[in-house]
PDB file of C-alpha atoms in Angstrom:
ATOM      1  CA  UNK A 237     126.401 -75.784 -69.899  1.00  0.00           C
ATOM      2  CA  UNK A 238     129.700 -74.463 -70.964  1.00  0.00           C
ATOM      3  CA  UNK A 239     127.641 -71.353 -71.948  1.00  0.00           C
ATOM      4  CA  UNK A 240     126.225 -70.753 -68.588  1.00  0.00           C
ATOM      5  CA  UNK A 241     129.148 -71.239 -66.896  1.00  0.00           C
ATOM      6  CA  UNK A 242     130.653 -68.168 -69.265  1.00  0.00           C
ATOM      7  CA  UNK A 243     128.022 -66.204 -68.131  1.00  0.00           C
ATOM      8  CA  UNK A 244     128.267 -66.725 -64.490  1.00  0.00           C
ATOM      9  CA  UNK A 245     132.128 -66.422 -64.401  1.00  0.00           C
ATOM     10  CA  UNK A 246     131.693 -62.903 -65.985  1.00  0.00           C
ATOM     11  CA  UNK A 247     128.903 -62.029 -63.489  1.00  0.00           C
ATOM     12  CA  UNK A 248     131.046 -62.894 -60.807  1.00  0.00           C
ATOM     13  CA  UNK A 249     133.718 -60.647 -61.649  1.00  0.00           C
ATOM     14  CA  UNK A 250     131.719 -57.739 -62.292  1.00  0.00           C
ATOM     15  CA  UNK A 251     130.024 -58.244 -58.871  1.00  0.00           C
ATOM     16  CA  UNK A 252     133.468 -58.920 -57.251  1.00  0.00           C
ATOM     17  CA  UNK A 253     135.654 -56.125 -59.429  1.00  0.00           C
ATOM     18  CA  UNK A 254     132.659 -53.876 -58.710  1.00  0.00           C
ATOM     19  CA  UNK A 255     131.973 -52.629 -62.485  1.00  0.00           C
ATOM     20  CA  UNK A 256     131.806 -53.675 -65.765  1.00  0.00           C
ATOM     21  CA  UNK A 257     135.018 -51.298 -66.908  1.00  0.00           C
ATOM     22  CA  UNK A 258     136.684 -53.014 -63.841  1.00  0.00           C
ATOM     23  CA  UNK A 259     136.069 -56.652 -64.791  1.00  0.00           C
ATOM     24  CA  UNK A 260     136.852 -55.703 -68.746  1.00  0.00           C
ATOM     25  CA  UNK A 261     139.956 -54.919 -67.422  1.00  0.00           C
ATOM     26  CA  UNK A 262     140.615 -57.925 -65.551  1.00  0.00           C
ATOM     27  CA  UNK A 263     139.282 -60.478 -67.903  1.00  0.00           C
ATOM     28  CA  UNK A 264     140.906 -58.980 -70.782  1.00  0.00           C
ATOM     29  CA  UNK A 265     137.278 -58.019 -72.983  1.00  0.00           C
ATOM     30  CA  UNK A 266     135.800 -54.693 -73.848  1.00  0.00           C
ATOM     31  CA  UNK A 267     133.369 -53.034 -71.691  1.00  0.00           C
ATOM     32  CA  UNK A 268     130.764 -54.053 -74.789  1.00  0.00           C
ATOM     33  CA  UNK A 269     131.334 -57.426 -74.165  1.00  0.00           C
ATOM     34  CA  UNK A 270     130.526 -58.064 -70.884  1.00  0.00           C
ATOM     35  CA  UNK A 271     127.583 -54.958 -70.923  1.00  0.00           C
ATOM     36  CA  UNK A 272     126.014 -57.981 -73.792  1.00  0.00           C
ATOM     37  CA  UNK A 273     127.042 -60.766 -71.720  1.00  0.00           C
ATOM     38  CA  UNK A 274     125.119 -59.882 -68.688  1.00  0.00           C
ATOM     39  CA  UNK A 275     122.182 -58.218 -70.510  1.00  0.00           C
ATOM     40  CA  UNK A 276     121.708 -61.831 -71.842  1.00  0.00           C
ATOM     41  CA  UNK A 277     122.170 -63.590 -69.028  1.00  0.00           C
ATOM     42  CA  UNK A 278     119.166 -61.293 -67.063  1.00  0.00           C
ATOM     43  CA  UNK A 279     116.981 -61.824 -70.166  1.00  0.00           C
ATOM     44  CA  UNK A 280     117.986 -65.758 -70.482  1.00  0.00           C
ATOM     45  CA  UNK A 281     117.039 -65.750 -66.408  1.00  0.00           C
ATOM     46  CA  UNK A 282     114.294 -63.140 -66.460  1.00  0.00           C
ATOM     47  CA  UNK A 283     115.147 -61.510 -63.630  1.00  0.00           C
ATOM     48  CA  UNK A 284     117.480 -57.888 -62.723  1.00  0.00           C
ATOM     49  CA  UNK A 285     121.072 -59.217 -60.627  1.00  0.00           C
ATOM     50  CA  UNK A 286     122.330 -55.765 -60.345  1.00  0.00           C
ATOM     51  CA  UNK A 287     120.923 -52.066 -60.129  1.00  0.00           C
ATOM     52  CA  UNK A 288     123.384 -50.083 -61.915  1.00  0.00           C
ATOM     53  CA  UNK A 289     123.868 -45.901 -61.472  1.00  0.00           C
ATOM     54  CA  UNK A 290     126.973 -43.693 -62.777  1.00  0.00           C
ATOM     55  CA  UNK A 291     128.233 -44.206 -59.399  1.00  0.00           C
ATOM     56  CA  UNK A 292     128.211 -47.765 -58.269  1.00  0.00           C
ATOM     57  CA  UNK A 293     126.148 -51.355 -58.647  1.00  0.00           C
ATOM     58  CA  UNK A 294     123.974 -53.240 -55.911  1.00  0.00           C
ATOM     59  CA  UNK A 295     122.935 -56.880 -56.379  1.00  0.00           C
ATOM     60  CA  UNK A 296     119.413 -57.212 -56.491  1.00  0.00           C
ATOM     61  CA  UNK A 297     118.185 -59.556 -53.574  1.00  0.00           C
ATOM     62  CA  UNK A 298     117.906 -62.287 -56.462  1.00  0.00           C
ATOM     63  CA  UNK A 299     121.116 -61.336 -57.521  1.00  0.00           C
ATOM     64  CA  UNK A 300     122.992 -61.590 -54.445  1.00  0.00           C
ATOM     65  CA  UNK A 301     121.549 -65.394 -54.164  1.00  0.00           C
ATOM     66  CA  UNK A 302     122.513 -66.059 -57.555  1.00  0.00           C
ATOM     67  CA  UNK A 303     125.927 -64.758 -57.110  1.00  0.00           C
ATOM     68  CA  UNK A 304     126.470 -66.793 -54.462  1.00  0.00           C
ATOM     69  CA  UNK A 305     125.370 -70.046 -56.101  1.00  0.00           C
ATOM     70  CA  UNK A 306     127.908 -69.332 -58.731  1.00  0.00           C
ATOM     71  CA  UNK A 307     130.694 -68.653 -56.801  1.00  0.00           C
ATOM     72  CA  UNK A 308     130.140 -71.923 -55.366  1.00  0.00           C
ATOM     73  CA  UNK A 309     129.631 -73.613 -58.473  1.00  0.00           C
ATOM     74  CA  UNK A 310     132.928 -71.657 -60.067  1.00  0.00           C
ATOM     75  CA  UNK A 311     135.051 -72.926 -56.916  1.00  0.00           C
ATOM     76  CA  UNK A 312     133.903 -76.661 -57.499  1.00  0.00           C
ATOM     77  CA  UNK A 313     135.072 -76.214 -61.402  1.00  0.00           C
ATOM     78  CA  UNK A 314     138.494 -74.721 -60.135  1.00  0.00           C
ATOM     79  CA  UNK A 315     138.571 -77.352 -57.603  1.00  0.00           C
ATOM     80  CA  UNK A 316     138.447 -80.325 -60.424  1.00  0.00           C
ATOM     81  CA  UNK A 317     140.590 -78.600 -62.784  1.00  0.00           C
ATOM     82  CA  UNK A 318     143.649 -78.236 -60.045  1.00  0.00           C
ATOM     83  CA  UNK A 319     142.826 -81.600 -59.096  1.00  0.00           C
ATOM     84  CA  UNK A 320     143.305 -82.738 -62.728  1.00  0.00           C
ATOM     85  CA  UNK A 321     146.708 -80.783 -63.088  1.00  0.00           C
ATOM     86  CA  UNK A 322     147.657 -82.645 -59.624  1.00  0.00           C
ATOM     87  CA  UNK A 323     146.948 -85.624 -60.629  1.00  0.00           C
ATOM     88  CA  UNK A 324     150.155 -85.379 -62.246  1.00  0.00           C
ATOM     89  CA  UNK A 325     152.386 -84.642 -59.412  1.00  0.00           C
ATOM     90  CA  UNK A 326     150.340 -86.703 -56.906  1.00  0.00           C
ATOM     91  CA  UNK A 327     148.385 -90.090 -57.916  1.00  0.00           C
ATOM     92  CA  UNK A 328     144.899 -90.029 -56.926  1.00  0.00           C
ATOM     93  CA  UNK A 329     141.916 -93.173 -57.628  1.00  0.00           C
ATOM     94  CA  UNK A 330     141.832 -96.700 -57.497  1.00  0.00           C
ATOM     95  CA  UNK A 331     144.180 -99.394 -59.364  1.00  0.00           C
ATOM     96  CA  UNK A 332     143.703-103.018 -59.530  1.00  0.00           C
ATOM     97  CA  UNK A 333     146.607-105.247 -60.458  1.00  0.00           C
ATOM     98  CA  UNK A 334     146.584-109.098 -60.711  1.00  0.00           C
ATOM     99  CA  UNK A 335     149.815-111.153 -60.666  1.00  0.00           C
ATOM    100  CA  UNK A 336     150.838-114.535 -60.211  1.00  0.00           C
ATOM    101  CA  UNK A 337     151.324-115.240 -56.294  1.00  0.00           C
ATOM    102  CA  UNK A 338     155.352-115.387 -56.814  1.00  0.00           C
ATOM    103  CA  UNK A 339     155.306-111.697 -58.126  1.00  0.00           C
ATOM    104  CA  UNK A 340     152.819-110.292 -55.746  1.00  0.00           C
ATOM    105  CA  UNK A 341     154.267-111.203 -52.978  1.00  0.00           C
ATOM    106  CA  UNK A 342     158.115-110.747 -53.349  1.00  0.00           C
ATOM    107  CA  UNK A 343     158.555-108.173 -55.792  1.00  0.00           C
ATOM    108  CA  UNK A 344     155.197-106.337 -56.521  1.00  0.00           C
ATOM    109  CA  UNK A 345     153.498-105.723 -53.595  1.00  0.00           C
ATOM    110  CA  UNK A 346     156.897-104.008 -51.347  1.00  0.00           C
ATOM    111  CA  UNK A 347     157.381-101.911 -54.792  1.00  0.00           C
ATOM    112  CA  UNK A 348     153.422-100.500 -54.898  1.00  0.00           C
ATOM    113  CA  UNK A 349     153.609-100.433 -51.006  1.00  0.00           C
ATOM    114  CA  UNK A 350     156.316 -97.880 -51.155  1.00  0.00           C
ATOM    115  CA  UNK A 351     154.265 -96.014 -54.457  1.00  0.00           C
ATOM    116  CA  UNK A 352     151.357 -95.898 -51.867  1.00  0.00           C
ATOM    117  CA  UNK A 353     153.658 -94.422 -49.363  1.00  0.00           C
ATOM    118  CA  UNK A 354     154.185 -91.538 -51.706  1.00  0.00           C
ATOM    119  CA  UNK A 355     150.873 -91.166 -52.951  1.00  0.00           C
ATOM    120  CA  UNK A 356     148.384 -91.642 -49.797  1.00  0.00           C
ATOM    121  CA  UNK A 357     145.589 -90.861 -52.044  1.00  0.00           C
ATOM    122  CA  UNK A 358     146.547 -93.901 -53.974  1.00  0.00           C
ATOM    123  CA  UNK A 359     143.998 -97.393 -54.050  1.00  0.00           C
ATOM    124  CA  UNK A 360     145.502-100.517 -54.173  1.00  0.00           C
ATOM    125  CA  UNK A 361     143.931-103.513 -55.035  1.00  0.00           C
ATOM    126  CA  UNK A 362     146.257-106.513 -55.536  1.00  0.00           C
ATOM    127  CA  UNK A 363     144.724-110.227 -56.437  1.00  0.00           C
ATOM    128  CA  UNK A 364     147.241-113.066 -56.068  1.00  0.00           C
ATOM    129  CA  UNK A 365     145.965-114.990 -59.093  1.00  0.00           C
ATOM    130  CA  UNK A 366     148.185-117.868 -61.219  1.00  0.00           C
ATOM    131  CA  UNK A 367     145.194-117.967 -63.487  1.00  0.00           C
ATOM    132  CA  UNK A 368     145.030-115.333 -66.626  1.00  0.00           C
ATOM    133  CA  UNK A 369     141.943-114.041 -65.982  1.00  0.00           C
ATOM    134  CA  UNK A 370     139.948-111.433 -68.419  1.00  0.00           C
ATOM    135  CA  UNK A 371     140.443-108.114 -67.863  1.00  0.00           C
ATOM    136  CA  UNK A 372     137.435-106.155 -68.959  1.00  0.00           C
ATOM    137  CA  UNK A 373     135.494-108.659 -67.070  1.00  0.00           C
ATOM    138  CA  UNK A 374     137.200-108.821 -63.789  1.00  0.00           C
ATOM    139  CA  UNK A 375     137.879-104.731 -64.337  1.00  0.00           C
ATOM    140  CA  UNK A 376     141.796-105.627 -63.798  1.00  0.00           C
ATOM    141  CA  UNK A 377     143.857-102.129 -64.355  1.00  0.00           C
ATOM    142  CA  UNK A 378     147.226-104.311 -64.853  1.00  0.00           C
ATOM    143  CA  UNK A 379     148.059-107.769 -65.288  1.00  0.00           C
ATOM    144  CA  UNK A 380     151.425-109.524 -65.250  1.00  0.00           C
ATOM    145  CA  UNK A 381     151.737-112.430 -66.909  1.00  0.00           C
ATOM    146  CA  UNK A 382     154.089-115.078 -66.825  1.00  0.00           C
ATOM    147  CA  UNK A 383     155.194-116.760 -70.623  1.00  0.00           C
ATOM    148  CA  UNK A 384     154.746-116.311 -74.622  1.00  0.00           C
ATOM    149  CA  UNK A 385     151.272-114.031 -74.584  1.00  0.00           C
ATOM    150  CA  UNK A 386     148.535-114.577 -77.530  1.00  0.00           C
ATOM    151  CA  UNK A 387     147.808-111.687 -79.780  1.00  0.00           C
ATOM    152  CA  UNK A 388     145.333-109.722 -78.128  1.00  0.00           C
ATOM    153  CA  UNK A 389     144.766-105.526 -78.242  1.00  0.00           C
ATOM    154  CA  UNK A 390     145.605-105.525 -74.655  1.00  0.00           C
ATOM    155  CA  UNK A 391     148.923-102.714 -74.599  1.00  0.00           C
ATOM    156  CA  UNK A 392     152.049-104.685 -73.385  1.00  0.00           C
ATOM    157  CA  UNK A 393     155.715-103.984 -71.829  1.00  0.00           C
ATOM    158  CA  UNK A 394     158.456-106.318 -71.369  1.00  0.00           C
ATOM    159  CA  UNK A 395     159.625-106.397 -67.483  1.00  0.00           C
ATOM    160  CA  UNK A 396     162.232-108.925 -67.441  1.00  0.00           C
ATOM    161  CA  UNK A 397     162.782-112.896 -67.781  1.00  0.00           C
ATOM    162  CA  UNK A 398     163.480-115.314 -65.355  1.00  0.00           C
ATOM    163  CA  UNK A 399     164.345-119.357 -64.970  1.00  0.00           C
ATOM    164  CA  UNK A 400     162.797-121.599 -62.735  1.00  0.00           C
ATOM    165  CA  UNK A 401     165.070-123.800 -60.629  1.00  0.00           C
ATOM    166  CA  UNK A 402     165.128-127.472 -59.777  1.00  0.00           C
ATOM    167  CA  UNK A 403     165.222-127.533 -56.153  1.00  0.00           C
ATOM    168  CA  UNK A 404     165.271-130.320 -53.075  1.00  0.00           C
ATOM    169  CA  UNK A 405     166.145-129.883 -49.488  1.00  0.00           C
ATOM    170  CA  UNK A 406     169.442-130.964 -48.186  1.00  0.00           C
ATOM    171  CA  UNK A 407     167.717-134.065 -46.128  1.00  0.00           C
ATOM    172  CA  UNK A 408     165.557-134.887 -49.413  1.00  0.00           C
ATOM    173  CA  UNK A 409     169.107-134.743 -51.621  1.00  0.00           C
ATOM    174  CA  UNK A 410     171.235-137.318 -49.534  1.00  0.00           C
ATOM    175  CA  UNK A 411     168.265-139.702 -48.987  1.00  0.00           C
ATOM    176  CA  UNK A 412     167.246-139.862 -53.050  1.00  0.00           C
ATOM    177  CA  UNK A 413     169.389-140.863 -56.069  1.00  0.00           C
ATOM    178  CA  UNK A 414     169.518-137.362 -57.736  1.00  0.00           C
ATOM    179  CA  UNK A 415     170.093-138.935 -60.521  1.00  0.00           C
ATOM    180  CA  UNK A 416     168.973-137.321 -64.090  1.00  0.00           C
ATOM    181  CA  UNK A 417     168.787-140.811 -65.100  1.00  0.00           C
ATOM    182  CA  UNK A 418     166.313-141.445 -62.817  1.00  0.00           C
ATOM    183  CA  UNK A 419     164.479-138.165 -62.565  1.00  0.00           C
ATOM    184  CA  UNK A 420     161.266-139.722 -62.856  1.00  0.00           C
ATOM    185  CA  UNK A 421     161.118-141.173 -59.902  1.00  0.00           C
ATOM    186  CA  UNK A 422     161.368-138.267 -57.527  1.00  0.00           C
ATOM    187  CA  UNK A 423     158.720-136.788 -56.030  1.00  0.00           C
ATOM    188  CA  UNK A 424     157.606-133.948 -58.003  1.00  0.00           C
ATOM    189  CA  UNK A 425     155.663-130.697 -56.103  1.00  0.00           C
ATOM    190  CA  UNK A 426     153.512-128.832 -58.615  1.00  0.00           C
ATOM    191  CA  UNK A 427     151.109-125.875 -58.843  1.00  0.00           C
ATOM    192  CA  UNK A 428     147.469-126.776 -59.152  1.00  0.00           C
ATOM    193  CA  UNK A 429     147.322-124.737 -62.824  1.00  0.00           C
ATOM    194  CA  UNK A 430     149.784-127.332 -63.836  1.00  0.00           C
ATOM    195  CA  UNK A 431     147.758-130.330 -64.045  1.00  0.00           C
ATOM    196  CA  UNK A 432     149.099-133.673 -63.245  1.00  0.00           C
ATOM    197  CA  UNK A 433     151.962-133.953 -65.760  1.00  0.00           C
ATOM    198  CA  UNK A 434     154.445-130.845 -66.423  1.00  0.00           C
ATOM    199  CA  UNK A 435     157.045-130.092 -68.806  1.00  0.00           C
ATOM    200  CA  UNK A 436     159.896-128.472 -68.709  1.00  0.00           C
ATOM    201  CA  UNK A 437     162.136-127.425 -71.257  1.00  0.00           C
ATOM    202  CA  UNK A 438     165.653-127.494 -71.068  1.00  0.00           C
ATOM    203  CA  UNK A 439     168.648-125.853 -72.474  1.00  0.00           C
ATOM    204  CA  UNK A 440     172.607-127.231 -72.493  1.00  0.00           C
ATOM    205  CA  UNK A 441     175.337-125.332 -75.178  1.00  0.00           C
ATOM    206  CA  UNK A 442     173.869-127.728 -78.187  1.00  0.00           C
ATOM    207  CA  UNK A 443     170.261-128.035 -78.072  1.00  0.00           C
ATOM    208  CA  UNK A 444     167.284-127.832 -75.902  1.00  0.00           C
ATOM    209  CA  UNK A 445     165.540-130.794 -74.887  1.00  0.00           C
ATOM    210  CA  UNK A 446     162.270-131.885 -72.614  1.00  0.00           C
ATOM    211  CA  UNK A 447     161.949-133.358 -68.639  1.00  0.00           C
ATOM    212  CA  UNK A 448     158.554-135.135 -67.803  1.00  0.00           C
ATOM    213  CA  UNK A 449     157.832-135.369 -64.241  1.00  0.00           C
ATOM    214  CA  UNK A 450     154.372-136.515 -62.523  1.00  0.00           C
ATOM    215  CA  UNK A 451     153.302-134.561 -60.010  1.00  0.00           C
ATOM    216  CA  UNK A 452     152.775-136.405 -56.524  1.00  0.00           C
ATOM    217  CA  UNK A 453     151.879-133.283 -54.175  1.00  0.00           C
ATOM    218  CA  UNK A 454     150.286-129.980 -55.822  1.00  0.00           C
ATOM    219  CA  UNK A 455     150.032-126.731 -53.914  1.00  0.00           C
ATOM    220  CA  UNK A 456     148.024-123.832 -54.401  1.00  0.00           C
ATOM    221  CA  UNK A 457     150.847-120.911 -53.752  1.00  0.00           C
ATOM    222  CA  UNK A 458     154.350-120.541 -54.057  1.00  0.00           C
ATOM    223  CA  UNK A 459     154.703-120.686 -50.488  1.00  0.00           C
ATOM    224  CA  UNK A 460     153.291-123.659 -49.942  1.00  0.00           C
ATOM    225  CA  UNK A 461     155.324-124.783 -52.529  1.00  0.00           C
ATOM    226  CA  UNK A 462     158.641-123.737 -50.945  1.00  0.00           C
ATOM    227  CA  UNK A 463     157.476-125.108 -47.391  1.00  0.00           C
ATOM    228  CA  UNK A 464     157.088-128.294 -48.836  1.00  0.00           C
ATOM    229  CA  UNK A 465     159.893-128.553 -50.618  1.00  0.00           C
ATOM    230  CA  UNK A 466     161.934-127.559 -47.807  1.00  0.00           C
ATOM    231  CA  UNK A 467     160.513-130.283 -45.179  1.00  0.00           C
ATOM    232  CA  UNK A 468     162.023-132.495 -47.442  1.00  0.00           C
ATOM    233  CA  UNK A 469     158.902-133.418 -49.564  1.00  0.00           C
ATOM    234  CA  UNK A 470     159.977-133.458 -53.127  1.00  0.00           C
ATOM    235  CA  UNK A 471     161.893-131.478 -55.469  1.00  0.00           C
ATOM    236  CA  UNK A 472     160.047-128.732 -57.153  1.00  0.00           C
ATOM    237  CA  UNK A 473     160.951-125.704 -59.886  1.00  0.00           C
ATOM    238  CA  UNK A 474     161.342-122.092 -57.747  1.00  0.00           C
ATOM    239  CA  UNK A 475     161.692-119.055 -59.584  1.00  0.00           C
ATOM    240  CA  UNK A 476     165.583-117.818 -59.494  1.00  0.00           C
ATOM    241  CA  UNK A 477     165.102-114.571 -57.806  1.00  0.00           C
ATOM    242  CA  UNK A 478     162.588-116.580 -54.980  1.00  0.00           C
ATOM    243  CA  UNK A 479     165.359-119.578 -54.792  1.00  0.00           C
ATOM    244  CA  UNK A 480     168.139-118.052 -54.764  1.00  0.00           C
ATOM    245  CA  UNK A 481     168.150-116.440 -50.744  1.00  0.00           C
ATOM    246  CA  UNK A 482     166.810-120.196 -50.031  1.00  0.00           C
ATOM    247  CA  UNK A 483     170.215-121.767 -51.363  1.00  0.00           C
ATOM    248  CA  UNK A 484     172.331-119.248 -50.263  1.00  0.00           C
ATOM    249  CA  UNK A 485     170.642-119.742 -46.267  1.00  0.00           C
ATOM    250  CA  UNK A 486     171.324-123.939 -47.120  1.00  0.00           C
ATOM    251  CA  UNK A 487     167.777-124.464 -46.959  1.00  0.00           C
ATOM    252  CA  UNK A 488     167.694-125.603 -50.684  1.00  0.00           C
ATOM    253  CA  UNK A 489     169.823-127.166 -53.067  1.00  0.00           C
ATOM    254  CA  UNK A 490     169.864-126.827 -56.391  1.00  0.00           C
ATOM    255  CA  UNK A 491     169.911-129.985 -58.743  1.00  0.00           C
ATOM    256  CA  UNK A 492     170.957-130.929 -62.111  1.00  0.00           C
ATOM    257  CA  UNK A 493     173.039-127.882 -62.277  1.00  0.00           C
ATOM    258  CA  UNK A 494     174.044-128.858 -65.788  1.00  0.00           C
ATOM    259  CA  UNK A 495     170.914-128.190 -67.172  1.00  0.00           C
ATOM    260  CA  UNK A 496     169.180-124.601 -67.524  1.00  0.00           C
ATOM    261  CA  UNK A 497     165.707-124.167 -67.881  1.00  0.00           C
ATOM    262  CA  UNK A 498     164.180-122.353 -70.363  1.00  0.00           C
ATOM    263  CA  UNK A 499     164.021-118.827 -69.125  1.00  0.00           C
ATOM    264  CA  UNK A 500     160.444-117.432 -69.039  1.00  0.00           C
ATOM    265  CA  UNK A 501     159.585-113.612 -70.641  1.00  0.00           C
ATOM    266  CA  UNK A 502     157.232-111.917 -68.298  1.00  0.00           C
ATOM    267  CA  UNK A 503     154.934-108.420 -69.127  1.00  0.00           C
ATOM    268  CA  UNK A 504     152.318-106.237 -68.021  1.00  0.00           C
ATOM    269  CA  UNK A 505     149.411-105.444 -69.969  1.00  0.00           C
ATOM    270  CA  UNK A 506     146.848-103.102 -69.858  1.00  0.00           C
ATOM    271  CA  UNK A 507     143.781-102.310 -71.975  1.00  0.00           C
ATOM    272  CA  UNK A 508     143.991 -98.719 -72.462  1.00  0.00           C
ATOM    273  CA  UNK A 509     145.041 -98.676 -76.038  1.00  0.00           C
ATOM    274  CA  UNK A 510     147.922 -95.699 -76.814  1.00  0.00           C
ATOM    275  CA  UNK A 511     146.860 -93.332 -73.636  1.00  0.00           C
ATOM    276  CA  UNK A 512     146.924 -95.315 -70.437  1.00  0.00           C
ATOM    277  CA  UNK A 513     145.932 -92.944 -67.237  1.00  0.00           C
ATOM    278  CA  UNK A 514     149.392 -91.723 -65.429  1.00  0.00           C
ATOM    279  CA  UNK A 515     147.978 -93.387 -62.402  1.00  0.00           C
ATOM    280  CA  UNK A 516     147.917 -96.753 -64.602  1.00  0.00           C
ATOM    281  CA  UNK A 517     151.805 -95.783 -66.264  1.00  0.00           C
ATOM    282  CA  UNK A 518     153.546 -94.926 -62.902  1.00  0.00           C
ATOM    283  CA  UNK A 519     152.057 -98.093 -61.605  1.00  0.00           C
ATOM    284  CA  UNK A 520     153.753-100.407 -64.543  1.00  0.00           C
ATOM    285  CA  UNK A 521     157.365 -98.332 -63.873  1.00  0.00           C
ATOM    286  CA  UNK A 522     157.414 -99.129 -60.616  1.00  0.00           C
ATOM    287  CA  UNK A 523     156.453-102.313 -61.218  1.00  0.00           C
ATOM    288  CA  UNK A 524     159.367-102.787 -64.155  1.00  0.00           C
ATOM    289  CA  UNK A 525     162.281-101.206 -61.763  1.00  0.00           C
ATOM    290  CA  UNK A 526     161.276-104.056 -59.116  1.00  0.00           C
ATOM    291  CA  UNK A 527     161.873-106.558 -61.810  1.00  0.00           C
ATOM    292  CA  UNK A 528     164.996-104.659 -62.996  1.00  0.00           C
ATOM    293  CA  UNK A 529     166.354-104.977 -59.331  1.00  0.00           C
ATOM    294  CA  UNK A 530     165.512-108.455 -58.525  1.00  0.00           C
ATOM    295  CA  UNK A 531     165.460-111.183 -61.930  1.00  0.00           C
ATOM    296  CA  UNK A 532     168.432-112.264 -61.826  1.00  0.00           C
ATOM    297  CA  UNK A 533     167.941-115.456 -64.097  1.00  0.00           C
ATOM    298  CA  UNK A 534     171.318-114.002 -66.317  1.00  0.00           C
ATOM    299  CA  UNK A 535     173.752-114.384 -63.164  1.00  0.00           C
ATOM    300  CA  UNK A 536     172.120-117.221 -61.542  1.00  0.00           C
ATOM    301  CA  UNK A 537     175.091-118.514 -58.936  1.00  0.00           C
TER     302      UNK A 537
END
């Protein structure tokens, strides 16, 4: 193939340079050269493309058909290889990214909305997912992931840490005994991938210790999380960077403020080895500044 296409990009020029001393010139070769070139192209296709004098050339009615077949041809190979050099400067194809649904929603999806703004030729596809799903088998481009990651040869970068934050509403705080005592015994709103009983460690100057809590009502998105916990239904743990706009508006409170919990170390991995595609790459950075801008689990008011 990469033989023929040799061939037919020297044909072209002599046809469009209008002789073989012309298109030497151009190209670079000696007159020898191309004379062999297209002698062994009309023997390899059996057929005269040009009628050559001392004076000028004229295609041959099968040459004027093949030359413009290659043209065509030619174009389509320039075509790809600007495209590839492009691809560079302007992101082009199809990127699927899965995140938990309190990423997607606050952080990830304005930061790729305004990388698709930029790059128009740029496909999105972003799956709200708390699950860690597979990625060769779900053909997931990016993943962030939430927490201490196994060893795997999935490629990963550190965006950032957060804390979750024990929150209640302000009617739900002056009608319960906040009481760490009695922790227990408040209603507890949990995510379904939490199971029934969930853990949370956490840390005070001298050690780091463990709170049990049952869950009574459990949710299937952060939002519904929030909602609930904001009618007054039970305390639940918010991300910082989510809870933090919700205290500062009075529609949560933060409790046991004494107690920090342990902050969780969140990535992005992809399984591209050592040479991830640019579109892939540009995807992740825009995806770390967002985090960069927003955690803010080290200044937590």
């Amino acid at each position: 193939m990469f033989q023929y296409l040799r061939h037919m990009s020297v044909f072209v020029a002599i046809v469009e340079q209008g002789s073989i001393t012309a298109a030497a010139e151009t190209l670079g070769l000696s007159k020898s050269v191309l004379s062999l070139q297209l002698t062994k192209l009309e023997k390899e296709l059996n057929v005269n493309l040009l009628r050559r004098t001392t004076r000028k050339q004229i295609l041959t009615p099968a040459g004027k058909a093949f030359y413009n077949e290659c043209t065509k041809i030619l174009k389509q190979v320039d075509n790809a290889w600007q495209q590839a050099r492009d691809s560079q400067h302007q992101l082009i194809g199809e990127v699927k990214i899965t995140a938990p649904h309190a990423f997607m929603h606050t952080l990830i999806a304005p930061a790729i909305g305004t990388l698709i703004h930029q790059h128009p030729k740029l496909n999105l596809h972003l799956i709200d997912n708390d699950e860690r799903v597979d990625l060769m088998e779900h053909h997931i481009d990016i993943a962030i992931r939430v927490g201490e990651l196994p060893s795997s040869d999935l490629k990963q970068r550190f965006l950032g840490t957060f804390c979750d934050v024990l929150c209640a509403s302000p009617s739900f705080f002056e009608e319960n005994n906040i009481s760490i005592k009695q922790y227990q015994t408040l209603n507890y709103i949990g995510n379904h991938w939490q199971g029934k009983q969930v853990i949370h460690q956490v840390q005070t100057p001298s050690s780091i210790n463990t709170m049990h809590f049952t869950v009574s009502s459990r949710v299937y998105s952060m939002q519904s999380l929030i909602s609930l916990c904001i009618s007054g239904a039970g305390i639940a743990a918010i991300p910082d960077f989510i809870a933090q706009p919700l205290i500062d508006s009075n529609q949560l409170i933060p409790i046991f403020t004494n107690l920090t919990l342990k902050p969780n170390p969140v990535h992005a991995l992809h399984g591209y080895g050592m040479k991830a595609p640019q579109i892939v790459t540009t995807c992740i950075e825009t995806i770390q500044q967002a985090f960069k801008q927003h955690l803010i689990s080290n200044n937590f008011k």
